[in-house]
Coordinates of N, CA and C in Angstrom, one line a residue:
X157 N 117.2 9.1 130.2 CA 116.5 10.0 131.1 C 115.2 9.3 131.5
X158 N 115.1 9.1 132.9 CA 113.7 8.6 133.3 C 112.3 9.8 133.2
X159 N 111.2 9.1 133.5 CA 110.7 10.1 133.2 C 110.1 10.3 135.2
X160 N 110.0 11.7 135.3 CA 109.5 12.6 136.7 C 108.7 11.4 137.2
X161 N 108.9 10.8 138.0 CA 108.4 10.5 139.2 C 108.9 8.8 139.2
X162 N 109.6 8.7 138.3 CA 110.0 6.7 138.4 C 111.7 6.9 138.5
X163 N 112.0 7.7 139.1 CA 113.6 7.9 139.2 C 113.8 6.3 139.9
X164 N 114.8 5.3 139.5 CA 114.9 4.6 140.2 C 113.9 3.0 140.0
X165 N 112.7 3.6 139.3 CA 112.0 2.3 138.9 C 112.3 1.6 137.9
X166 N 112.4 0.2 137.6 CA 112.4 -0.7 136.8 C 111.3 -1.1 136.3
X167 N 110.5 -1.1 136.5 CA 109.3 -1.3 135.7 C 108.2 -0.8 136.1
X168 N 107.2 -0.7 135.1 CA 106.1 0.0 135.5 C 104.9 -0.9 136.6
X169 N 104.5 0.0 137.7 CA 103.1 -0.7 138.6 C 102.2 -0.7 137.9
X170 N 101.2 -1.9 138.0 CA 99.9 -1.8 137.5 C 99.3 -0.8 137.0
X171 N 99.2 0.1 138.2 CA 98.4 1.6 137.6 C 99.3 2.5 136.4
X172 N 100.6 2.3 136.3 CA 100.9 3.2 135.2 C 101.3 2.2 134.0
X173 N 101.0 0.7 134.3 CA 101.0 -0.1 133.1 C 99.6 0.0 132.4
X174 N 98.6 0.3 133.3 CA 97.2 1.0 132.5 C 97.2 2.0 131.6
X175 N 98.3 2.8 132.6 CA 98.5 4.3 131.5 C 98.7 4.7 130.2
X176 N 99.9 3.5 129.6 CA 100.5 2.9 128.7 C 99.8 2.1 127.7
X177 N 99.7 2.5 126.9 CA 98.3 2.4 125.6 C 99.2 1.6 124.8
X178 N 98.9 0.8 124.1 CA 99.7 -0.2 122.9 C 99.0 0.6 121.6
X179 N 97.9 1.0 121.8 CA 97.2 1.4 120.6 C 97.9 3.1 120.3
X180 N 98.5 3.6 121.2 CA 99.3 4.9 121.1 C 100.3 4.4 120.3
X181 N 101.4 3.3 121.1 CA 102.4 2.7 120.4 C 102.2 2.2 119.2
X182 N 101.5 1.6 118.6 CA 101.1 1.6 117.1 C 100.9 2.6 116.6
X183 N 99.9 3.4 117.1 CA 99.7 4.8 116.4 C 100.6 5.3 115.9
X184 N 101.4 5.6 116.8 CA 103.0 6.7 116.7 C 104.3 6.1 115.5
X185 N 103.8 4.5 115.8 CA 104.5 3.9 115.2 C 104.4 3.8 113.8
X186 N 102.8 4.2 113.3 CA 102.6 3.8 112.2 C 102.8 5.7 111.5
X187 N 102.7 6.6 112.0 CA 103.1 7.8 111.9 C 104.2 7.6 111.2
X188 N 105.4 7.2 111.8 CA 106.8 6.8 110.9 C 106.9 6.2 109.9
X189 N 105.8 5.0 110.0 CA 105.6 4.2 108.8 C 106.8 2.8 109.0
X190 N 106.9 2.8 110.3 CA 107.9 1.7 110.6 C 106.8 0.5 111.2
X191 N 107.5 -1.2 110.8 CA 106.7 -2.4 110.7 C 107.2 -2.5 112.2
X192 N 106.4 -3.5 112.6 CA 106.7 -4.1 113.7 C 108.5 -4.8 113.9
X193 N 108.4 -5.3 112.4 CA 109.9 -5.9 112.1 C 111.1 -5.1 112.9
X194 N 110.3 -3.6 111.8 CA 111.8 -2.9 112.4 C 111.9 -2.1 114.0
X195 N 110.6 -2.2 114.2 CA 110.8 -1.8 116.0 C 111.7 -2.4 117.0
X196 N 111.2 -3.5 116.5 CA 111.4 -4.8 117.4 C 113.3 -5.0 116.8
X197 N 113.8 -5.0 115.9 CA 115.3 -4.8 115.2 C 115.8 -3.2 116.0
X198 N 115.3 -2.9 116.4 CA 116.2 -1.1 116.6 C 116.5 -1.6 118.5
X199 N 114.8 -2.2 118.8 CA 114.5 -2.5 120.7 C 115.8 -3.6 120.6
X200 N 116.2 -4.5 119.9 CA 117.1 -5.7 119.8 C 116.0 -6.6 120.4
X201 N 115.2 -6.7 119.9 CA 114.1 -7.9 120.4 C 113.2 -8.8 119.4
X202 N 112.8 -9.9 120.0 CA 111.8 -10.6 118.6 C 110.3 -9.6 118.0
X203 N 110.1 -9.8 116.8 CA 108.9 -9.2 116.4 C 107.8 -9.6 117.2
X204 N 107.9 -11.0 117.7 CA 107.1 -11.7 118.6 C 107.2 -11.2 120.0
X205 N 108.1 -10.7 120.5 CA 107.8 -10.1 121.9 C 107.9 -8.3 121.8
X206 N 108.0 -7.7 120.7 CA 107.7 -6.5 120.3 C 105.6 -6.1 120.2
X207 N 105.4 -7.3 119.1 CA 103.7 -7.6 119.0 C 103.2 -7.7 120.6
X208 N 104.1 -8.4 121.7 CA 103.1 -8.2 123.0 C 103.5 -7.2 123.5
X209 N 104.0 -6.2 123.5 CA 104.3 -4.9 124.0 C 102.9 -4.0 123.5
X210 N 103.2 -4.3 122.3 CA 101.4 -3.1 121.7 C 100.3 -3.6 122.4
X211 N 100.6 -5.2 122.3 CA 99.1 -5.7 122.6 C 98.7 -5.6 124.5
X212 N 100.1 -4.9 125.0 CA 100.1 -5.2 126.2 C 99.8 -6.5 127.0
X213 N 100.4 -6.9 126.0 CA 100.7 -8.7 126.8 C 101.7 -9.0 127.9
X214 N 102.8 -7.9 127.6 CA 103.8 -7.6 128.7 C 103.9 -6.6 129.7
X215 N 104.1 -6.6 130.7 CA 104.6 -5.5 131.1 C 105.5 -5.0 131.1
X216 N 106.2 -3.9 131.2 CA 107.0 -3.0 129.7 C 107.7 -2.1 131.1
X217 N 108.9 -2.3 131.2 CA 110.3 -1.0 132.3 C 110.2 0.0 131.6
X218 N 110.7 1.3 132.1 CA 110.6 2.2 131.8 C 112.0 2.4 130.6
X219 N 112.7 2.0 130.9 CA 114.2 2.1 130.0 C 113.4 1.5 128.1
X220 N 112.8 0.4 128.5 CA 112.0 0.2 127.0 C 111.4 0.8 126.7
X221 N 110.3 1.3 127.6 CA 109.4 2.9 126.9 C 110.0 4.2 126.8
X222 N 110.9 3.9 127.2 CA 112.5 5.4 127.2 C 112.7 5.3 125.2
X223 N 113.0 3.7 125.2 CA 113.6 3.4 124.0 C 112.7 3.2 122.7
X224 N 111.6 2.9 122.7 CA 110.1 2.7 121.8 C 110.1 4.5 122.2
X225 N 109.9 5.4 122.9 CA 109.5 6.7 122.7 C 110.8 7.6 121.8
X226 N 111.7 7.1 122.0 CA 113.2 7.4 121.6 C 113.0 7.6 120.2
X227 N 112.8 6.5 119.6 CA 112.6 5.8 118.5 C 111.8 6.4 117.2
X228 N 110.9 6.6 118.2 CA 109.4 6.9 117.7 C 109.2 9.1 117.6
X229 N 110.4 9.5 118.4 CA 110.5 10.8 118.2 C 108.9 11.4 119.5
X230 N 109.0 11.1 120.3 CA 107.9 11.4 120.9 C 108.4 11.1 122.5
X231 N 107.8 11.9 123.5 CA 108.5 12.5 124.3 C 107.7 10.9 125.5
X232 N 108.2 10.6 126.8 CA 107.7 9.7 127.2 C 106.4 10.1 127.8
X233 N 106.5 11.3 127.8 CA 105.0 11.6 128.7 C 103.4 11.0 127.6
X234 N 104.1 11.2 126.3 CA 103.1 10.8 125.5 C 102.6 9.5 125.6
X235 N 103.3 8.2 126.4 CA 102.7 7.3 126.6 C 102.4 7.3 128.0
X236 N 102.9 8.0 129.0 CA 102.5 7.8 130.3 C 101.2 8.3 130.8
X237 N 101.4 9.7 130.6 CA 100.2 10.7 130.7 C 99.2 11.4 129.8
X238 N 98.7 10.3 129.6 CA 97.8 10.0 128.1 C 97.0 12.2 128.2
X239 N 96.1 11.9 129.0 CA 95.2 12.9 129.4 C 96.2 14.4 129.0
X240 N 97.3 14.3 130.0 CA 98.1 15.7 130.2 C 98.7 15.9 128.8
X241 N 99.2 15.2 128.0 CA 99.9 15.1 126.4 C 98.7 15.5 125.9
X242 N 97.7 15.3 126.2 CA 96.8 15.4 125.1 C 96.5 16.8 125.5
X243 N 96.6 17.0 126.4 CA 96.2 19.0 127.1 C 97.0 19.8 126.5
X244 N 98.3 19.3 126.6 CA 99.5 19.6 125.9 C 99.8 20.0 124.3
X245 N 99.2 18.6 123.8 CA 99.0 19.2 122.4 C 97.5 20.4 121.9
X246 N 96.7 20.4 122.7 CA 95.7 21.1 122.4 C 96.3 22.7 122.9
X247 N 96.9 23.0 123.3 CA 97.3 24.0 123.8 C 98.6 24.5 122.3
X248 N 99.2 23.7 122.4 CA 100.1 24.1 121.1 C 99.3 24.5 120.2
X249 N 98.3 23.4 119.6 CA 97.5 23.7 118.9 C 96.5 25.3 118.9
X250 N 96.3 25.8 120.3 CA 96.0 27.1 120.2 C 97.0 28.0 119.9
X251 N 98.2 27.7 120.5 CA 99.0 28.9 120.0 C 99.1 29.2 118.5
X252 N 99.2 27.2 118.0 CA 99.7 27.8 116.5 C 98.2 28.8 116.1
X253 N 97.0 28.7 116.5 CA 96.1 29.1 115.7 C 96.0 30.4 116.2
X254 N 96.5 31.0 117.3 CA 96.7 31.9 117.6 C 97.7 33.0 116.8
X255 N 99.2 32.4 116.5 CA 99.8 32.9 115.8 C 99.5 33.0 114.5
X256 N 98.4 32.2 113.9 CA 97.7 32.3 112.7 C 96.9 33.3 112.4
X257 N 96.0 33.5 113.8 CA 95.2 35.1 113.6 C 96.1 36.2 114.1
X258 N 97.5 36.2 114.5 CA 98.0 37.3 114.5 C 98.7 37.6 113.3
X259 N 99.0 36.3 112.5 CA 99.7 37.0 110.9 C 98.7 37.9 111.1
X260 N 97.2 37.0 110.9 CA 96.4 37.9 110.0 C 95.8 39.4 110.0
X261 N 95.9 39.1 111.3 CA 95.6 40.7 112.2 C 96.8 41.7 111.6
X262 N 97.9 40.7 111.5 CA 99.3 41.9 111.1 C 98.6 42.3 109.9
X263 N 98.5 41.6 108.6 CA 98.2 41.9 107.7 C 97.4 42.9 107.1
X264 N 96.1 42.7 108.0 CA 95.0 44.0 108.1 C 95.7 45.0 108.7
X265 N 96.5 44.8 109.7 CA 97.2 46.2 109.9 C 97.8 46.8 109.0
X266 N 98.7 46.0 108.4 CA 99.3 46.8 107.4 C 98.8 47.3 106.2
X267 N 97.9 46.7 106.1 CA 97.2 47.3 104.5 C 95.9 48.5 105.4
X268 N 95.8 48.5 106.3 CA 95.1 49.1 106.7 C 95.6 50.6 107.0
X269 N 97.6 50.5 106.9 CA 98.4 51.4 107.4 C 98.8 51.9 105.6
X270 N 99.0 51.1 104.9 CA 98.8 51.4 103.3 C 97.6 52.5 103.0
X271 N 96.5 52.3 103.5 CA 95.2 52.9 102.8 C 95.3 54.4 103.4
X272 N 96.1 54.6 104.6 CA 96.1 55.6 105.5 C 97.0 56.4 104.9
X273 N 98.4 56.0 104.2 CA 99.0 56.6 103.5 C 98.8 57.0 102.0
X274 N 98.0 56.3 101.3 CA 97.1 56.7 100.1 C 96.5 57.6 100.2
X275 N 95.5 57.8 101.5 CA 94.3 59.0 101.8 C 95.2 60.4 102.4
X276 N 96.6 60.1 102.9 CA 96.8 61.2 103.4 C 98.1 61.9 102.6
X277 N 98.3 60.9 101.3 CA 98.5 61.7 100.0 C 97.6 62.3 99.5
X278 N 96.6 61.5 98.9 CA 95.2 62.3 98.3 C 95.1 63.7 99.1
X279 N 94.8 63.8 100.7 CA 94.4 64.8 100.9 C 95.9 65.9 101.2
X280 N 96.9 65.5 100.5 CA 97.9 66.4 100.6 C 97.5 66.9 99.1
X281 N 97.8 66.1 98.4 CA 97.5 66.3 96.9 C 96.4 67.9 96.7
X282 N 95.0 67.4 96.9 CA 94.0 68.3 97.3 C 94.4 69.5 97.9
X283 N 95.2 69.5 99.2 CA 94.9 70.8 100.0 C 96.4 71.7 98.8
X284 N 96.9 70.5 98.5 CA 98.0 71.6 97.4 C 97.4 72.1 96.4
X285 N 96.6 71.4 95.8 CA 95.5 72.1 94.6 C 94.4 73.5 95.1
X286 N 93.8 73.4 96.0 CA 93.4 74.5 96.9 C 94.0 75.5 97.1
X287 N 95.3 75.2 97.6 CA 96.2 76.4 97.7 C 96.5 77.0 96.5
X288 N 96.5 76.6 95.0 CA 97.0 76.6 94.1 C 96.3 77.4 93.5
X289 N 94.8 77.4 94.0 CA 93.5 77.8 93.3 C 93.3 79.1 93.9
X290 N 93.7 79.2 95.3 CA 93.3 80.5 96.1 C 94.5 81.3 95.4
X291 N 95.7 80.4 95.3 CA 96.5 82.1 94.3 C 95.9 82.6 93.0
X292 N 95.1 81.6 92.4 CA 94.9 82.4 91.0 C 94.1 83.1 91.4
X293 N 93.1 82.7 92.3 CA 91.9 83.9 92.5 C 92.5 85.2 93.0
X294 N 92.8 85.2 94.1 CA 93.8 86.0 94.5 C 95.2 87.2 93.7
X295 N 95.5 86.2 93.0 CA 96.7 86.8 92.4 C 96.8 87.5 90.8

């Protein structure tokens, strides 16, 4: 799968070989906990021409940053569109914290729907004793 807008390109232009961070591709790489050795063993390439990919010593086609993102479990936009992935993750990041304050909101609902059914035993309890009390007076 190419990524939106290089249908057709072979390698990256200047401006989106800028875009392409080496220090991402280590990053991501070291996430996995995978050596240069085995990158460079999966790409079928030397460790030596895997090392000038991070260091952006080469310029790098999109089918290899297809295959290093592949690899690496991470989507191609994360090396393309540094800026937009990073919007991207901040945004997930709200939801999960979002869905975080909604357990918690659930929670207080519920115990807040507990205390409501406690009090309106109690005051069933009560108005039964009341009534219980006007018969003796009464009766």
């Amino acid at each position: 799968m190419l990524f939106k807008g290089f249908e057709g390109a072979k390698e990256l232009t200047r401006a989106e070989q800028k875009n392409v961070y080496g220090n991402d591709i280590r990053k991501y790489r070291d996430e996995v906990c995978y050596s240069q050795e085995q990158m460079a063993n999966q790409l079928g390439i030397t460790q030596s021409a895997y090392y000038k990919i991070e260091a952006g010593a080469v310029k790098i086609t999109i089918e290899r940053l297809e295959q290093i993102a592949k690899i690496l479990g991470k989507p191609i936009e994360a090396f393309l569109q540094k800026e937009k992935y990073n919007e991207q993750l901040k945004s997930e990041q709200k939801v999960y914290i979002n869905l975080t304050e909604l357990e918690l909101l659930q929670n207080t609902i519920n115990q807040q729907q507990n205390r409501i059914e406690e009090l309106e035993a109690k005051l069933k309890r009560r108005d039964d004793k009341i009534e219980k009390l006007k018969q003796q007076i009464n009766g």
